[in-house]
Each structure stands twice: as C-alpha cells, then as structure tokens.
Coordinates of C-alpha atoms in Angstrom, one line a residue:
Chain A
M1 CA -45.3 -58.7 15.7
A2 CA -49.2 -58.8 16.2
Y3 CA -49.8 -59.3 19.7
L4 CA -52.6 -62.0 20.0
D5 CA -52.5 -63.4 23.8
A6 CA -54.7 -60.9 25.2
A7 CA -56.2 -63.7 28.0
S8 CA -52.6 -64.3 28.6
T9 CA -52.1 -60.6 29.6
E10 CA -53.6 -57.3 28.0
P11 CA -51.0 -55.1 27.5
L12 CA -51.2 -51.7 29.7
H13 CA -54.0 -49.1 28.8
P14 CA -52.9 -45.3 27.9
A15 CA -55.0 -44.6 31.1
A16 CA -53.4 -47.4 33.2
R17 CA -49.8 -45.6 32.0
D18 CA -50.6 -42.2 32.9
A19 CA -52.4 -42.7 36.1
L20 CA -49.3 -45.0 37.1
L21 CA -46.9 -42.5 36.3
A22 CA -48.7 -39.5 38.3
A23 CA -49.6 -42.3 41.2
I24 CA -45.6 -43.2 41.6
D25 CA -45.0 -39.8 42.9
A26 CA -47.9 -39.1 44.0
G27 CA -48.8 -42.4 46.3
W28 CA -46.0 -44.2 47.0
A29 CA -46.2 -43.7 51.1
D30 CA -47.7 -46.1 53.8
P31 CA -51.9 -45.7 53.5
A32 CA -52.2 -46.7 57.0
R33 CA -50.4 -43.9 58.4
L34 CA -51.5 -40.3 60.0
Y35 CA -49.1 -37.6 58.4
G36 CA -49.6 -35.4 54.3
T37 CA -47.8 -38.1 52.4
A38 CA -49.6 -40.8 53.5
R39 CA -53.5 -39.4 53.8
R40 CA -52.6 -38.7 50.4
A41 CA -51.7 -42.4 49.4
Q42 CA -54.9 -43.0 51.2
M43 CA -56.6 -41.3 49.8
L44 CA -56.0 -42.0 46.2
L45 CA -56.6 -46.4 47.1
E46 CA -60.0 -45.3 48.6
R47 CA -60.6 -43.2 45.6
A48 CA -59.5 -46.3 43.5
R49 CA -61.5 -49.0 45.7
G50 CA -64.5 -46.3 45.3
E51 CA -63.9 -46.5 41.5
V52 CA -63.6 -50.0 41.2
A53 CA -66.7 -51.1 43.7
E54 CA -68.7 -48.6 41.2
L55 CA -67.6 -50.8 38.2
I56 CA -68.3 -54.0 39.2
G57 CA -71.5 -53.6 41.7
A58 CA -70.2 -53.9 45.0
R59 CA -69.6 -51.6 48.1
P60 CA -66.3 -50.0 48.6
D61 CA -66.2 -51.8 51.9
E62 CA -66.1 -55.2 50.2
V63 CA -63.3 -54.6 48.3
S64 CA -60.1 -55.7 48.9
F65 CA -56.9 -55.5 46.5
T66 CA -54.9 -58.5 46.3
S67 CA -51.3 -58.8 44.7
S68 CA -52.7 -61.1 41.6
G69 CA -56.2 -62.8 40.3
T70 CA -54.5 -66.2 41.6
Q71 CA -54.6 -64.4 45.4
A72 CA -57.5 -63.5 44.8
V73 CA -59.1 -66.6 44.2
H74 CA -57.2 -69.1 46.6
L75 CA -58.3 -66.1 49.9
G76 CA -61.7 -66.3 48.6
V77 CA -62.0 -70.1 47.8
L78 CA -59.8 -71.0 51.3
G79 CA -61.3 -67.8 53.3
T80 CA -65.2 -68.7 52.5
L81 CA -64.6 -72.2 53.2
A82 CA -62.9 -71.2 57.0
G83 CA -65.8 -68.7 57.3
R84 CA -68.5 -71.7 57.0
R85 CA -66.8 -74.7 58.7
R86 CA -70.0 -74.5 60.1
A87 CA -71.8 -74.9 57.6
G88 CA -70.3 -77.9 55.8
T89 CA -67.0 -78.9 54.5
R90 CA -68.2 -79.5 50.4
L91 CA -66.8 -77.4 48.0
V92 CA -68.8 -77.4 44.3
T93 CA -66.9 -76.2 41.1
G94 CA -67.0 -76.7 37.6
A95 CA -64.3 -78.7 35.4
V96 CA -63.2 -75.6 33.8
E97 CA -62.1 -73.5 35.9
H98 CA -59.3 -71.9 36.5
S99 CA -56.3 -73.8 38.2
S100 CA -56.0 -71.4 41.2
V101 CA -59.8 -72.6 42.3
L102 CA -59.0 -76.8 41.5
H103 CA -55.5 -75.6 43.0
A104 CA -57.6 -73.9 46.7
G105 CA -60.0 -76.9 46.4
E106 CA -57.2 -79.3 46.3
V107 CA -55.8 -77.8 49.5
H108 CA -59.3 -78.1 50.8
E109 CA -59.2 -82.0 50.1
H110 CA -56.2 -82.9 51.6
A111 CA -57.5 -80.7 54.8
G112 CA -59.8 -83.3 55.0
G113 CA -63.1 -81.2 52.8
E114 CA -64.5 -82.3 49.7
M115 CA -64.6 -81.0 46.4
E116 CA -67.5 -81.7 43.6
I117 CA -66.5 -81.4 40.0
V118 CA -69.6 -80.6 37.9
G119 CA -68.7 -81.5 34.2
V120 CA -69.4 -79.1 30.9
S121 CA -70.8 -79.6 28.1
R122 CA -68.8 -80.5 24.3
T123 CA -68.7 -76.5 24.2
G124 CA -66.9 -76.0 28.0
R125 CA -70.4 -74.9 29.3
V126 CA -71.5 -76.4 33.0
D127 CA -74.1 -78.3 33.2
A128 CA -76.4 -75.6 35.5
G129 CA -78.9 -78.8 36.2
A130 CA -76.3 -81.3 37.4
F131 CA -74.4 -77.6 39.5
A132 CA -77.7 -76.6 41.2
E133 CA -77.9 -80.2 42.3
S134 CA -75.1 -80.2 43.8
V135 CA -75.1 -76.9 45.4
A136 CA -77.9 -78.0 47.5
R137 CA -77.3 -81.1 49.0
P138 CA -76.3 -80.7 52.5
G139 CA -72.9 -79.3 53.8
T140 CA -72.2 -77.3 51.1
A141 CA -69.9 -74.6 52.1
L142 CA -69.2 -72.5 49.1
A143 CA -70.0 -73.2 45.1
C144 CA -67.5 -71.2 42.4
L145 CA -68.0 -70.3 39.1
Q146 CA -66.2 -68.5 36.1
T147 CA -68.0 -65.9 34.5
A148 CA -66.3 -67.5 31.2
N149 CA -63.5 -69.4 30.5
H150 CA -59.8 -68.4 29.8
E151 CA -58.9 -71.2 27.4
V152 CA -62.0 -71.6 24.7
G153 CA -64.1 -68.2 25.6
T154 CA -67.4 -69.9 26.5
L155 CA -69.4 -68.4 29.3
Q156 CA -70.9 -70.0 32.3
P157 CA -74.2 -69.9 33.6
V158 CA -73.7 -67.6 35.9
E159 CA -77.2 -66.3 36.2
E160 CA -79.0 -69.7 37.2
A161 CA -76.2 -71.0 39.0
A162 CA -76.5 -67.8 41.5
R163 CA -80.2 -68.9 41.5
A164 CA -79.6 -72.3 42.9
C165 CA -77.5 -71.0 45.5
R166 CA -79.3 -68.1 46.7
E167 CA -81.9 -70.9 47.5
A168 CA -79.2 -73.7 48.7
G169 CA -78.5 -70.3 50.9
V170 CA -74.6 -71.5 49.7
P171 CA -72.4 -68.6 49.1
L172 CA -71.4 -68.7 44.9
L173 CA -67.5 -67.1 44.3
V174 CA -67.6 -65.8 40.9
D175 CA -64.2 -65.9 38.7
A176 CA -64.4 -62.9 36.6
A177 CA -60.9 -62.9 35.6
Q178 CA -61.6 -63.3 31.5
S179 CA -64.4 -60.8 31.5
A180 CA -64.2 -57.9 33.7
G181 CA -63.7 -54.8 32.0
R182 CA -65.2 -56.3 29.1
L183 CA -68.7 -57.7 29.9
P184 CA -71.0 -56.6 32.8
I185 CA -70.2 -58.6 36.1
P186 CA -73.3 -60.5 36.4
E187 CA -75.8 -60.3 39.5
G188 CA -76.1 -62.8 42.3
W189 CA -72.7 -63.2 43.4
S190 CA -71.1 -63.4 47.1
V191 CA -67.7 -63.8 46.3
L192 CA -66.2 -61.5 43.3
T193 CA -62.1 -62.4 42.0
A194 CA -60.7 -60.7 39.2
S195 CA -57.3 -59.5 38.0
A196 CA -56.2 -56.1 36.3
H197 CA -53.7 -57.0 34.4
K198 CA -56.7 -59.1 32.1
W199 CA -58.2 -55.6 31.2
G200 CA -55.2 -53.5 30.9
G201 CA -53.9 -52.8 34.4
P202 CA -50.5 -53.6 35.8
A203 CA -49.7 -56.8 36.7
G204 CA -49.4 -57.6 40.5
V205 CA -53.4 -56.1 41.4
G206 CA -56.1 -58.8 41.8
V207 CA -59.5 -58.1 43.4
L208 CA -61.5 -59.6 45.9
A209 CA -65.0 -58.7 47.0
V210 CA -66.7 -60.4 49.9
R211 CA -70.1 -59.3 50.1
K212 CA -71.7 -57.7 53.4
G213 CA -73.2 -60.9 55.2
V214 CA -70.9 -63.5 53.9
R215 CA -68.9 -65.6 56.2
W216 CA -65.2 -65.4 55.7
R217 CA -62.1 -66.2 57.9
S218 CA -58.5 -65.4 56.5
P219 CA -56.9 -68.8 56.0
L220 CA -53.4 -66.7 56.2
P221 CA -51.4 -65.3 59.6
E222 CA -53.8 -62.1 60.5
D223 CA -52.3 -58.8 59.0
E224 CA -54.5 -55.6 59.6
R225 CA -54.0 -54.3 56.1
E226 CA -57.6 -54.3 52.9
R227 CA -59.8 -54.7 56.1
R228 CA -57.9 -57.9 57.2
R229 CA -58.1 -59.5 54.0
V230 CA -55.0 -59.5 52.5
P231 CA -51.6 -59.4 53.8
G232 CA -49.1 -56.9 52.9
F233 CA -48.5 -53.9 51.9
E234 CA -50.5 -52.4 49.4
N235 CA -48.9 -51.5 45.8
V236 CA -50.9 -47.9 45.5
P237 CA -49.7 -46.9 42.7
A238 CA -50.4 -50.2 40.8
I239 CA -54.4 -50.7 42.2
V240 CA -54.4 -46.9 41.2
A241 CA -53.7 -47.5 37.6
A242 CA -55.9 -50.7 37.9
A243 CA -58.8 -48.8 38.3
A244 CA -57.9 -45.9 35.4
A245 CA -57.7 -48.7 32.8
L246 CA -61.1 -50.6 34.4
R247 CA -62.8 -47.3 34.1
A248 CA -61.5 -46.9 30.7
R249 CA -62.1 -50.3 29.3
S250 CA -65.7 -50.4 30.7
E251 CA -66.6 -47.2 29.0
E252 CA -65.3 -48.9 26.1
A253 CA -66.0 -52.5 26.2
Q254 CA -69.5 -52.7 24.2
A255 CA -67.8 -50.8 20.7
E256 CA -64.9 -52.5 21.5
G257 CA -66.5 -55.8 22.2
R258 CA -68.8 -55.7 19.3
R259 CA -65.5 -55.0 16.4
L260 CA -63.7 -57.6 18.3
S261 CA -65.8 -60.3 18.5
A262 CA -66.8 -59.8 14.8
L263 CA -62.7 -60.6 14.2
V264 CA -63.3 -63.4 16.1
D265 CA -66.6 -64.5 14.1
R266 CA -64.3 -64.4 11.2
I267 CA -61.3 -66.5 12.5
R268 CA -64.2 -69.1 13.6
A269 CA -66.1 -69.2 9.8
E270 CA -62.3 -69.4 8.2
V271 CA -60.4 -71.4 9.8
P272 CA -62.3 -74.3 9.1
R273 CA -62.8 -73.8 5.6
L274 CA -58.9 -72.7 4.8
V275 CA -57.1 -75.6 6.5
P276 CA -58.9 -78.8 6.4
D277 CA -58.9 -81.3 9.4
V278 CA -59.4 -78.3 12.0
E279 CA -62.3 -78.0 15.2
V280 CA -63.3 -75.1 16.2
V281 CA -64.0 -75.3 20.4
G282 CA -65.8 -73.6 22.4
D283 CA -69.6 -72.1 22.6
P284 CA -69.7 -69.8 18.8
V285 CA -72.7 -67.8 20.8
L286 CA -72.7 -67.4 24.1
R287 CA -69.1 -66.7 24.3
L288 CA -66.0 -63.7 25.2
P289 CA -66.2 -61.2 22.4
H290 CA -62.5 -61.3 21.9
L291 CA -61.4 -65.1 22.3
V292 CA -60.9 -67.9 19.8
T293 CA -59.6 -71.5 20.0
F294 CA -59.0 -73.6 18.3
S295 CA -57.4 -77.6 17.6
C296 CA -55.3 -79.1 14.1
L297 CA -55.5 -82.7 13.7
Y298 CA -52.0 -84.2 13.0
V299 CA -50.2 -80.8 14.2
E300 CA -47.6 -80.6 17.2
G301 CA -49.2 -77.6 19.5
E302 CA -45.8 -76.0 20.2
A303 CA -44.7 -76.4 16.4
L304 CA -47.7 -74.5 15.9
L305 CA -47.1 -71.5 18.1
T306 CA -42.5 -71.4 17.3
E307 CA -43.8 -71.3 13.3
L308 CA -46.7 -68.8 14.3
D309 CA -44.2 -66.4 16.1
K310 CA -41.7 -66.7 13.2
A311 CA -44.1 -65.2 11.2
G312 CA -45.0 -62.6 13.6
F313 CA -47.8 -63.8 15.6
A314 CA -48.3 -64.2 19.8
V315 CA -50.9 -66.8 20.3
S316 CA -51.1 -69.5 23.3
S317 CA -52.1 -73.1 23.0
G318 CA -53.7 -75.6 25.2
S319 CA -51.7 -78.3 23.6
S320 CA -49.8 -80.7 26.5
C321 CA -46.0 -80.3 24.4
T322 CA -46.4 -76.5 24.8
A323 CA -47.3 -76.2 28.3
S324 CA -44.6 -76.2 31.7
T325 CA -46.9 -79.7 32.6
L326 CA -47.1 -83.1 30.4
R327 CA -50.3 -83.6 30.8
P328 CA -52.9 -81.5 28.1
S329 CA -55.4 -78.8 29.3
H330 CA -57.4 -79.8 32.0
V331 CA -60.0 -77.5 29.9
L332 CA -60.0 -79.0 26.8
E333 CA -59.6 -82.9 28.2
A334 CA -63.2 -81.7 30.8
M335 CA -64.9 -80.9 26.6
G336 CA -63.4 -83.7 25.5
V337 CA -62.0 -82.0 22.6
L338 CA -59.1 -82.6 20.8
T339 CA -55.7 -81.4 22.5
H340 CA -52.8 -81.5 20.5
G341 CA -52.6 -78.8 18.0
N342 CA -54.3 -76.2 19.9
V343 CA -53.9 -72.5 19.6
R344 CA -55.4 -69.7 21.7
V345 CA -56.6 -66.6 19.4
S346 CA -57.2 -63.7 22.2
L347 CA -57.5 -60.3 20.9
P348 CA -56.2 -57.3 22.1
R349 CA -58.0 -53.5 22.8
G350 CA -56.8 -52.5 19.2
A351 CA -56.5 -55.9 17.8
S352 CA -56.4 -54.8 14.1
E353 CA -58.2 -56.1 10.9
D354 CA -55.2 -56.4 8.6
D355 CA -53.7 -58.6 12.0
I356 CA -56.7 -61.1 11.3
D357 CA -56.6 -60.8 7.7
R358 CA -52.4 -62.0 8.1
F359 CA -53.1 -64.5 10.3
L360 CA -55.3 -65.9 8.7
A361 CA -52.9 -65.5 5.4
V362 CA -50.4 -67.3 7.2
L363 CA -52.1 -70.2 8.6
P364 CA -53.0 -72.6 6.4
D365 CA -49.4 -73.2 5.1
I366 CA -48.3 -73.1 8.1
V367 CA -49.9 -76.4 9.5
R368 CA -49.3 -78.4 5.8
R369 CA -45.9 -77.6 6.3
I370 CA -46.4 -79.1 9.5
R371 CA -48.5 -82.1 8.4
S372 CA -45.8 -82.8 6.4
S373 CA -43.0 -83.3 8.2
L374 CA -44.8 -85.7 10.0
G375 CA -45.4 -87.4 7.1
V376 CA -49.2 -86.6 6.6
H377 CA -50.1 -85.2 3.1
Chain B
M1 CA -71.8 -84.6 27.6
W2 CA -71.1 -83.6 31.1
R3 CA -69.0 -85.8 34.0
R4 CA -69.8 -84.9 37.9
R5 CA -67.6 -86.3 39.8
T6 CA -65.9 -86.1 43.4
G7 CA -62.5 -86.2 43.8
G8 CA -59.2 -83.9 42.2
A9 CA -59.4 -81.9 39.6
R10 CA -56.5 -82.9 38.2
R11 CA -57.3 -86.6 38.0
S12 CA -55.4 -88.8 35.9
P13 CA -56.3 -90.2 33.1
E14 CA -56.3 -93.9 34.9
A15 CA -58.6 -92.5 36.9
A16 CA -61.2 -91.3 34.1
Q17 CA -60.5 -94.7 32.7
A18 CA -61.8 -96.2 36.0
E19 CA -65.0 -94.4 35.8
L20 CA -65.5 -93.6 31.8
A21 CA -64.5 -97.0 30.2
E22 CA -64.8 -100.5 30.5
P23 CA -62.3 -102.2 33.1
V24 CA -63.1 -105.6 32.0
Q25 CA -61.6 -107.2 28.9
P26 CA -62.9 -106.1 25.4
V27 CA -65.6 -108.0 23.9
E28 CA -64.8 -107.9 20.3
P29 CA -60.8 -108.7 19.7
P30 CA -58.8 -106.1 17.3
A31 CA -58.1 -106.5 13.9
L32 CA -55.1 -104.7 14.1
T33 CA -53.0 -103.3 17.1
I34 CA -50.7 -99.8 16.3
D35 CA -48.0 -99.4 19.2
A36 CA -48.0 -96.2 19.8
L37 CA -46.5 -97.0 23.5
G38 CA -44.1 -93.9 24.2
R39 CA -45.0 -92.0 21.2
K40 CA -46.1 -88.3 21.8
C41 CA -49.2 -87.3 20.2
P42 CA -50.6 -86.6 17.8
I43 CA -48.1 -89.6 16.1
P44 CA -50.5 -91.9 17.9
I45 CA -53.1 -90.1 15.9
I46 CA -51.4 -90.1 12.5
M47 CA -50.7 -94.0 13.3
L48 CA -54.5 -94.3 13.2
A49 CA -55.1 -92.0 10.6
E50 CA -53.2 -94.0 7.9
R51 CA -53.4 -97.3 9.0
I52 CA -57.0 -97.8 10.2
N53 CA -58.0 -98.5 6.2
Q54 CA -56.4 -101.7 6.9
V55 CA -59.0 -103.3 8.2
A56 CA -62.3 -104.3 7.1
T57 CA -65.1 -102.0 7.5
G58 CA -66.8 -102.5 10.9
G59 CA -63.4 -103.9 11.9
V60 CA -61.6 -102.8 15.8
V61 CA -58.2 -101.4 15.3
A62 CA -56.8 -101.2 19.5
V63 CA -54.3 -98.0 19.8
L64 CA -51.8 -99.1 22.0
A65 CA -50.7 -95.2 24.1
D66 CA -49.3 -94.0 27.2
D67 CA -49.2 -90.3 26.3
P68 CA -52.2 -88.7 28.7
A69 CA -53.3 -86.8 25.0
A70 CA -54.1 -89.8 23.5
F71 CA -56.5 -90.6 26.3
T72 CA -58.8 -88.2 25.2
D73 CA -57.8 -87.4 21.3
V74 CA -58.1 -90.5 20.2
P75 CA -61.7 -90.7 21.0
A76 CA -62.0 -86.6 19.6
W77 CA -60.6 -88.1 16.3
C78 CA -63.5 -90.6 16.3
R79 CA -66.0 -88.1 17.0
L80 CA -64.4 -85.9 13.7
K81 CA -63.4 -88.6 11.9
S82 CA -67.3 -90.4 12.0
H83 CA -65.8 -93.5 13.7
E84 CA -67.0 -95.2 16.7
H85 CA -64.1 -95.2 20.1
V86 CA -65.8 -98.8 21.4
A87 CA -63.9 -98.5 24.7
S88 CA -60.0 -97.6 26.6
Y89 CA -59.1 -100.3 28.4
E90 CA -56.3 -100.1 31.1
L91 CA -52.7 -101.6 30.6
P92 CA -50.7 -103.4 32.9
Q93 CA -47.2 -101.5 31.9
G94 CA -49.1 -98.3 32.1
G95 CA -51.3 -96.5 29.6
W96 CA -54.0 -97.8 27.5
S97 CA -55.2 -100.0 24.8
I98 CA -58.4 -97.9 22.9
H99 CA -60.0 -99.6 20.7
V100 CA -61.5 -97.7 17.7
R101 CA -64.5 -99.5 15.2
R102 CA -64.0 -98.5 11.2
N103 CA -66.9 -97.2 9.9
Y104 CA -66.8 -96.6 6.3

C-alpha cells in the first residue's frame, strides 16, 4: 500500500516514536505537582515547549499545547475575539480556511458577531488587496489566514496580510497546520496554530501560540493548565514526541521538501498528459512541496478512491459523495473549479519515486474504466 | 475571480445564487432542456456533454439540477470545454436551471 494522504495525517516520525516510548516511562506524572516524578514530567514538558517555541519563532511563555489543531484554532479564534471585544466584533477570514476556522466563526456569528469572508482566485489564493481592505474596516477584532491550503496546497499571502493587519492594529491568526515542519513559519503572526500529527508527531497535540501583548481571554470555563489557556491534563509523552518530530522534520525539511516537490511537479505535468479531461487545481508554483490535487471530468470521486484503494493507493478527495456531508468541498466551490472526480495526493516523508511511477501507471486505466461504466467514452 | 461576502461560510448555493446569478427570468429561452433533477454529479455534466450538440452553435441548453455540486460543476465544465455559462436561475421547487451556450 502506497500511503499518499499525508495532508490528512503524516505517519509517526521515527524520532517521535523513540521520544514517545521514552517519555511514557519518564513523563507520566502530573507536571503541576511538586514531587520528583512530577518535576521530571514538568521538565520534559517545558523542554518540549522551549523546543517548539524556538522552531516556530516564539517565546516559550507564548506557547500552549492543546489536544488538537482544531482545538488550537477554536481557542485561538474565540479567545482572541473575546479578548478584543472592546475593539469590535468583526472577524475577517479567507474563503478556503480549514472548517475549524469557519465553524468557530459561525459560533461568533450566533453570538451576535460578524464574519466577513474574503474570496480567492481560481488557484485558491486569497485576494491580498481585498483582505487588507476588509481588515482596515472599523470594528475588526481579528483576521485569520492559513499559511497554505489543506485541499489544494496553494500558499496564502500571509506576509501581505500581516502588514495590513499591523497597519490596522488588528491581530492576525495564522493557521500553519499544513506547513509547519515543511516550510518556515512566516513572520508577522499574532496568534499561531498548528497540529503535531500533520508533521509526524502523534495525534492529540496541537499548538496555540499567542504573542505577548495580544489580548486573549479563554472562551471556556477557567482551568489553570497551560497558562490558563487550555483546559485539562497535558499529555506530556505525546507533547515530547511532537517536539522531537518537529525538530527532526525541520532539519530534513529543505532537502525532503525539494525531493517531494519534484515528484509533485511530475504528477502535475503527467496526469493531464496521460488522462484526458483532467484539471489540475491549485497554484503550480506558490504551493506546498508535497501536495497536488486534480479533478477528472465525468468521474465519481468515490469510485475513483475505491479503485485506487484496490490498486494499493491511499488518497483523499474533496468530492461531495466521499465526504460525510452531501455538499462538495467549500474550498473547491470557492475556487469555482470542478468538485466531482477530485483526488488529493499528498506525499509523506520518504514517498518514493517508484510509488509515483506506479500511481501514474494505474491512474489512466482506472479513470477510463469508471468513465466507461457511466457510458462516457 | 474573487468574491467578498459577509455571512456564514458554508452558505447554501441558494445564497450564492442570490448574489451571483441573475435572479430574473432568462433573456433567451433555451433551445433544449435537460432534466437532471435528482441526479448526482457527475451525471448532470455527462448528460450535458452528451446532448449539447443537439442545439445549433450559439444556442442555449438549460440543465435542471438539484445536486449542490452541479451549481459549481456546470460552470467549471463550461470553462474547461470553452462553452459559455450564461446564468443560473433558481427553480421554485429547489435546484437550478443552469443555462449554457454552445460555442462551437
């Protein structure tokens, strides 16, 4: 089985596995207590915090660990909106943000707030001018922008957005879930969120960093863990493993990113050559190194995924028939590109050229067979 | 293309329709109507591709569809196939009449 769905979750990095096994023995106690085993857990936790802080360009006291990337986004969005209530109730986001951002925004709307969604180009890149204009309107409490899109890989204009936010005095939440460990963290964020299992850490660890000076108030009941930012007992062994994975990935990122990016270029060039009526979507240049998405006309996404699975390939799709809802992906909709017959290929660390050769070898016949079963020749 | 909009992210295509498409009656009556109501994508697109050549070049085909994917996919098909998406009109019973001009 060739696993080509790293954007859903990256397999555990060997460095994380070693760190996890060691920390299960050494870091199980309550880091808030004062006896030896507890102090040991606390030391491990604080060392991991220091390491993650350094790798994302933050101070250790700005970094909290959450139970997931989604929780980091929920707390980041709602906590900053709560802290900025006096400044206003407007939230500005891009149209192709992760659903955790948009769902947090809906909670804000239900509480009487306002959400303005800035549209994207055909390639899925947020219009930086429109974003800047929207952020500058009076009453803006928070702006949110992802570093890169999770479905099509397009990089977002974070630096331009950060400049506009700075000029307007509005905090910017940057969702780095898809790029952390793969690309340098862009500068200019006020709140940063990320997810460890996307960079090869274990599931159940998210990162929420809030810059010193940014007003933030927990939207949840009070709890003293994680500097009063995140409720509940920390999963110290998983956090230690997450830090080890981020360290290892960041060291490998340049060389591995270049290698994976060349494989992605190959898929982008070859798929439209080998398969008729295919649209490769997302920006061809300003993109994540490891992710490519294309849509095949006249093909059901679900049939395509099933056939690729039978042929030994694990990939994902934004087509409606493959999602839990009946609606197609909001990302593809906002871009105005085909939503059916959609395939996302995202390469994990170590994906081989051989996997891609085989993928390109089986895909044309699979598409042809599905089309012919629907009467398209 | 970009859109700025205020309101929930997961807007219904109905809401998008109100904003993006002409809410009024079609200017040009379709030469052919394809009923794809109740059919899931990609079937409406396949029906359109099969039958668009039944109208003369420059003629308009109306695709009746209620799968939300069709609202995005019919215009995207037009772009890929160099036909023209004229407009999408909301149907009283739900769904849309999506008008496409045969360009060649």
